CSV table of C-alpha atoms in Angstrom, one decimal:
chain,number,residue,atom,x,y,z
A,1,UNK,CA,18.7,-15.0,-64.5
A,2,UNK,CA,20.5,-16.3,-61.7
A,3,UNK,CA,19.6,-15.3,-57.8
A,4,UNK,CA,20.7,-14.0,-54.4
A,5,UNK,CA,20.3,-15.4,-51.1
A,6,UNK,CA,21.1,-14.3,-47.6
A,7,UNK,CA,22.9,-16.1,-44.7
A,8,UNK,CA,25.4,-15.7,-41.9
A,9,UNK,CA,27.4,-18.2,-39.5
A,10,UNK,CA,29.8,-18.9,-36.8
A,11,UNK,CA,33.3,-19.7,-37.0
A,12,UNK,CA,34.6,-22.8,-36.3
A,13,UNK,CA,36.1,-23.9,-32.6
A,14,UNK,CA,38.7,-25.5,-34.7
A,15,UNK,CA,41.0,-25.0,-37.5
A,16,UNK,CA,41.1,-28.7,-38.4
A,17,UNK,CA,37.4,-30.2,-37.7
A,18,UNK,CA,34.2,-28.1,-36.8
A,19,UNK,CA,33.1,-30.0,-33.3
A,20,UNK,CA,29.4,-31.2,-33.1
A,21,UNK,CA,27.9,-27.3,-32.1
A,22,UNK,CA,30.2,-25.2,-34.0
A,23,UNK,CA,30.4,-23.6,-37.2
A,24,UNK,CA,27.1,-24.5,-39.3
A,25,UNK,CA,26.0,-22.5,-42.8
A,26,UNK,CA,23.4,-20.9,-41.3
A,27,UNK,CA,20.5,-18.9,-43.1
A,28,UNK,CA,21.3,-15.9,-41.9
A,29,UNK,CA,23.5,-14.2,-44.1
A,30,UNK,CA,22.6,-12.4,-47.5
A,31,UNK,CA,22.4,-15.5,-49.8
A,32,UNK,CA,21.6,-14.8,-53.8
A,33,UNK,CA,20.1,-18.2,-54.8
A,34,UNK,CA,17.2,-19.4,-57.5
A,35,UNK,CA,16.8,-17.8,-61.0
A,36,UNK,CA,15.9,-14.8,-59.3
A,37,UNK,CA,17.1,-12.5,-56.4
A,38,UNK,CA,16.2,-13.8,-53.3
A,39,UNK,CA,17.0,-13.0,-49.7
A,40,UNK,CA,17.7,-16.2,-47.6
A,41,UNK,CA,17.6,-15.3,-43.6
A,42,UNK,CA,17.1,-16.9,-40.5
A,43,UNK,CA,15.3,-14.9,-38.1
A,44,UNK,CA,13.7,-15.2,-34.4
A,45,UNK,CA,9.9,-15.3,-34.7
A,46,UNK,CA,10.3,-11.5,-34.0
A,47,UNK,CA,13.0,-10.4,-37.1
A,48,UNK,CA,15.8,-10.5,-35.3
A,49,UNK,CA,19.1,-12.5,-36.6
A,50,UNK,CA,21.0,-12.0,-33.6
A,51,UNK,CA,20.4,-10.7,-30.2
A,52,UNK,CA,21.6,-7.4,-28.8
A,53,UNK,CA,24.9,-9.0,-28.3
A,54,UNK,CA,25.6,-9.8,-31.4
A,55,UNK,CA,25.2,-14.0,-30.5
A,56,UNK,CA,23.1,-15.8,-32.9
A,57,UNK,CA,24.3,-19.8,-32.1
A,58,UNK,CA,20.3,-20.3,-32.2
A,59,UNK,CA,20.9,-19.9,-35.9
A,60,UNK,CA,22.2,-23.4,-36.6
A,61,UNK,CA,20.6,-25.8,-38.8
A,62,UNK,CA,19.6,-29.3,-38.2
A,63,UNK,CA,20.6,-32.0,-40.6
A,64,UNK,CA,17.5,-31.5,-42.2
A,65,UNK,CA,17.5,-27.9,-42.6
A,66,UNK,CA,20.9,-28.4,-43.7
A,67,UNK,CA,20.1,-30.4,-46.6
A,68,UNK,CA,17.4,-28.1,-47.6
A,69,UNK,CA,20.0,-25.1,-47.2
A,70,UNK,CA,22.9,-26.7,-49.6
A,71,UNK,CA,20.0,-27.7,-52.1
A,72,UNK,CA,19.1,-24.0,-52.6
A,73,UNK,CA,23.1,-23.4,-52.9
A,74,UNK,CA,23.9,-26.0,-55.1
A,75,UNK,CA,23.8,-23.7,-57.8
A,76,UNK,CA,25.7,-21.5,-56.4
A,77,UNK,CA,29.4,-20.3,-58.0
A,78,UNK,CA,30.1,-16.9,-56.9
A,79,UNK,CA,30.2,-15.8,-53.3
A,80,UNK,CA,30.3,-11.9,-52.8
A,81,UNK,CA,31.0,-11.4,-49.3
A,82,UNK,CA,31.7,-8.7,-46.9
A,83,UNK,CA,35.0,-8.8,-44.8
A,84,UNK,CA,33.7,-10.1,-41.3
A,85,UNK,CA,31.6,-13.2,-43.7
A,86,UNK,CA,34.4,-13.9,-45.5
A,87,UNK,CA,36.7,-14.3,-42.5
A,88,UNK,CA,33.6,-16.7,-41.0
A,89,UNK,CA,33.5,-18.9,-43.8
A,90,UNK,CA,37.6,-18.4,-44.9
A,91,UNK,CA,38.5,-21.6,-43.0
A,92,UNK,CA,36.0,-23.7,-44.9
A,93,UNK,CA,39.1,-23.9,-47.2
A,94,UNK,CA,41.0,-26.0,-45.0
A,95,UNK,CA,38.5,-28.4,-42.9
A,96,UNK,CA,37.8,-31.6,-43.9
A,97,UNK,CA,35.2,-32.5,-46.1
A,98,UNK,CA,34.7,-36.4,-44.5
A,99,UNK,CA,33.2,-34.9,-40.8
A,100,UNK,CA,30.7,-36.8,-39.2
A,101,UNK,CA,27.7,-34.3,-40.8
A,102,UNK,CA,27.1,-35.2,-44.5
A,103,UNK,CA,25.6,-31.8,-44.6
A,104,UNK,CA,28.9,-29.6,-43.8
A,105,UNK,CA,30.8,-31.9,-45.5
A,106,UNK,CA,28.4,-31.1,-48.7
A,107,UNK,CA,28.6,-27.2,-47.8
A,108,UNK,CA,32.7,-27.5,-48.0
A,109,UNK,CA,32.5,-29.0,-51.6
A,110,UNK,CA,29.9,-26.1,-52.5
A,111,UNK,CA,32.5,-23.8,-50.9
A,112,UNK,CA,35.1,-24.7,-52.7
A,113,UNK,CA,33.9,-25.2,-55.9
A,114,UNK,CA,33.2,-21.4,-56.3
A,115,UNK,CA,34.5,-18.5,-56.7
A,116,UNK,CA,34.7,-15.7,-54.3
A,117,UNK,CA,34.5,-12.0,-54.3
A,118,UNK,CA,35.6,-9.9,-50.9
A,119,UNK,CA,34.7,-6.5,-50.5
A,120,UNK,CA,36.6,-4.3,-48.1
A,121,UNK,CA,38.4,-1.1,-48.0
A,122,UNK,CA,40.4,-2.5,-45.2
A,123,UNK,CA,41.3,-6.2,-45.7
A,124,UNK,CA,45.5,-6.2,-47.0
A,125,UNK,CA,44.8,-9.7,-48.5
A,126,UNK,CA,43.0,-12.9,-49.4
A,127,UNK,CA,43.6,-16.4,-48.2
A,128,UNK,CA,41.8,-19.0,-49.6
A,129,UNK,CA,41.4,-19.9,-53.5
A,130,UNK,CA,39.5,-18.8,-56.4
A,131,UNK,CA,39.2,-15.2,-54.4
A,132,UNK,CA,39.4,-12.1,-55.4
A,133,UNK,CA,39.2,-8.5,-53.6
A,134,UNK,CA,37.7,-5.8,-54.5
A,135,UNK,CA,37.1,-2.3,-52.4
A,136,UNK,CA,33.8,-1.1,-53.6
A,137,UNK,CA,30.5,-2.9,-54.0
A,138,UNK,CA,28.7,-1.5,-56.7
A,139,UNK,CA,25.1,-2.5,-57.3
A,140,UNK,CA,25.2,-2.2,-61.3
A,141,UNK,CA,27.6,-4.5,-61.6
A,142,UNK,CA,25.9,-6.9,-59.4
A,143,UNK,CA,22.7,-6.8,-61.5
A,144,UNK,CA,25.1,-7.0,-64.5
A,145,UNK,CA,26.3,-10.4,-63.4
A,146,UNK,CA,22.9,-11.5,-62.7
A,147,UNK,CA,22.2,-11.3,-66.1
A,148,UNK,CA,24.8,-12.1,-68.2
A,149,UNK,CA,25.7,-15.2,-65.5
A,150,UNK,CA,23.9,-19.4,-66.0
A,151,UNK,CA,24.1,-20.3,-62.9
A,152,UNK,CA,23.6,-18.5,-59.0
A,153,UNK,CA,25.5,-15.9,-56.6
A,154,UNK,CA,25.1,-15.5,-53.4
A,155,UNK,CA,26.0,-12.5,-51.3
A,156,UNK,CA,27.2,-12.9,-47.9
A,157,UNK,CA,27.0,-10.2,-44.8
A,158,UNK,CA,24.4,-7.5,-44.0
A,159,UNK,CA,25.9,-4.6,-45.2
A,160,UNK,CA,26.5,-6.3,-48.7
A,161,UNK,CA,22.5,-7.8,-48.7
A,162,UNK,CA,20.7,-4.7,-47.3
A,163,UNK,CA,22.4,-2.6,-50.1
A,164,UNK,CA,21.0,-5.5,-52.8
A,165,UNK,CA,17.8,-4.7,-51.4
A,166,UNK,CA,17.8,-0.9,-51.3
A,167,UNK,CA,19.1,-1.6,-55.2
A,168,UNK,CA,16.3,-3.8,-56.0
A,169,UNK,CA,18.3,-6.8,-57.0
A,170,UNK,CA,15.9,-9.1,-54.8
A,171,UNK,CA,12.9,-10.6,-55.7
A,172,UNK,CA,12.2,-13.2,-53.5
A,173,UNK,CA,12.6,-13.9,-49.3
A,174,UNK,CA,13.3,-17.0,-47.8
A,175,UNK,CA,12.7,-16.4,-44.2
A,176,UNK,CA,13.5,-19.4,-41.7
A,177,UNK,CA,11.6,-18.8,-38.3
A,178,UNK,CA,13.2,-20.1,-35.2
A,179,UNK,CA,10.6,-20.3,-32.4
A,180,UNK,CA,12.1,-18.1,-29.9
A,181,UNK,CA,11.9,-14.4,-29.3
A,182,UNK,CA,15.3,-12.1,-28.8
A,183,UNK,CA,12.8,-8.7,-27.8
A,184,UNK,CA,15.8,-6.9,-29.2
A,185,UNK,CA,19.2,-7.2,-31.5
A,186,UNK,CA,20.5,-7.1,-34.9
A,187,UNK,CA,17.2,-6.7,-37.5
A,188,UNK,CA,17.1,-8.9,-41.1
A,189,UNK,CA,15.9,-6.0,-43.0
A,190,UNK,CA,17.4,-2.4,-44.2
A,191,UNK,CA,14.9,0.4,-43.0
A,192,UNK,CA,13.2,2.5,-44.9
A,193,UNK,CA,12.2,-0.7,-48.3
A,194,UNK,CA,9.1,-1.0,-49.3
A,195,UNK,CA,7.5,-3.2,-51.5
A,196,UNK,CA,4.5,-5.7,-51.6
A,197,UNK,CA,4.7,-9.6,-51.3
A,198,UNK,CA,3.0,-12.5,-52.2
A,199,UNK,CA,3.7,-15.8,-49.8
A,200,UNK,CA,4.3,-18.6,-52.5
A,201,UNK,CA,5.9,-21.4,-49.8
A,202,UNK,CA,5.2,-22.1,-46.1
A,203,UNK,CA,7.1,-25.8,-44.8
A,204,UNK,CA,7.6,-27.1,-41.4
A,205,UNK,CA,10.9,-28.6,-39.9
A,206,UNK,CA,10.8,-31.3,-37.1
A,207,UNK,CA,13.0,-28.8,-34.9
A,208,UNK,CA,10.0,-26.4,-35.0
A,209,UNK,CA,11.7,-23.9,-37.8
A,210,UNK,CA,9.5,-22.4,-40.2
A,211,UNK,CA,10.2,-21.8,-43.7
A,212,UNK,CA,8.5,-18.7,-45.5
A,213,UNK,CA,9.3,-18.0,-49.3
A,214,UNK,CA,7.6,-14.7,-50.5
A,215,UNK,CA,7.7,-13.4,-54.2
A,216,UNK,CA,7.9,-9.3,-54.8
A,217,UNK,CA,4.8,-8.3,-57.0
């Protein structure tokens, strides 16, 4: 059974090459990856993806990270995304994919290689390929594609992930760590989920990030 994962990112300064600090995939949007659900997040050491205005540039990846990131995606061919993640990660349809970082150029070919799903009450229309749009998220259906699908989805935006996890579609968390502390902002997690873990993976990055991956019981 294929997986979720969770992520988010920054739009690019540019339309026709990101610049060295700008748009990254991030971990911090809902990212369906593995054989199993799995949320994918990147977090300040106290939960928080973003701070209390909404910034969270702290997110980006090293090369590195990077690397380990698109590894988990590879897999990957669905995106189900939220309006405001889809319009963040739209433009990947249109930058080049022979940049300076082998790591975003290997994101844009895992980009475009899949197939999107938008869903928004409010969005008129789609721009980039192999998209389609739909106007309600239903969780059934989700797990239905889970299933029946060989290889991974990932869901993009909060909204989308935190109903995943209210449905029970995810059964594993990959939590990056950044080593700084917000004190207050944008939490990972939907309120009110409860469930038991077991930590299963715990790796160091040179820029100080931690990874956590934790298994549901």
């Amino acid at each position: 059974m294929p997986g979720f994962s969770f992520s988010d990112a920054w739009k690019p300064e540019t339309t026709s090459r990101p610049k060295k600090n700008a748009w990254r995939p991030s971990s911090h949007y809902p990212l369906l990856s593995t054989r199993e659900g799995s949320t994918f997040v990147t977090t300040a050491v106290d939960g928080y993806v973003a701070d209390k205005d909404g910034n969270f540039e702290w997110t980006s990846p090293s090369e590195e990270v990077l690397a380990f990131i698109n590894d988990i995606l590879r897999n990957v061919r669905t995106f189900l995304l939220g309006r405001s993640m889809y319009e963040t990660l739209a433009v990947w349809d249109t930058l080049p994919t022979d940049g300076p970082s082998a790591g975003m150029n290997d994101f844009a070919q895992i980009w475009r290689a899949a197939q999107k799903r938008v869903y928004s009450t409010s969005l008129s229309h789609v721009t980039t390929a192999h998209t389609t749009l739909e106007r309600a998220f239903h969780s059934e259906t989700i797990q239905k594609l889970v299933t029946e699908s060989d290889n991974d989805l990932s869901i993009g935006g909060p909204h989308v992930a935190a109903e995943a996890i209210q449905a029970g579609i995810v059964d594993e968390y990959h939590q990056f760590i950044v080593p700084l502390l917000l004190g207050s902002g944008n939490y990972w997690l939907p309120k009110d989920v409860k469930s038991q873990l077991e930590l299963v993976d715990v790796r160091k990055f040179a820029n100080g990030l931690v990874h956590l991956q934790y298994h549901k019981i």
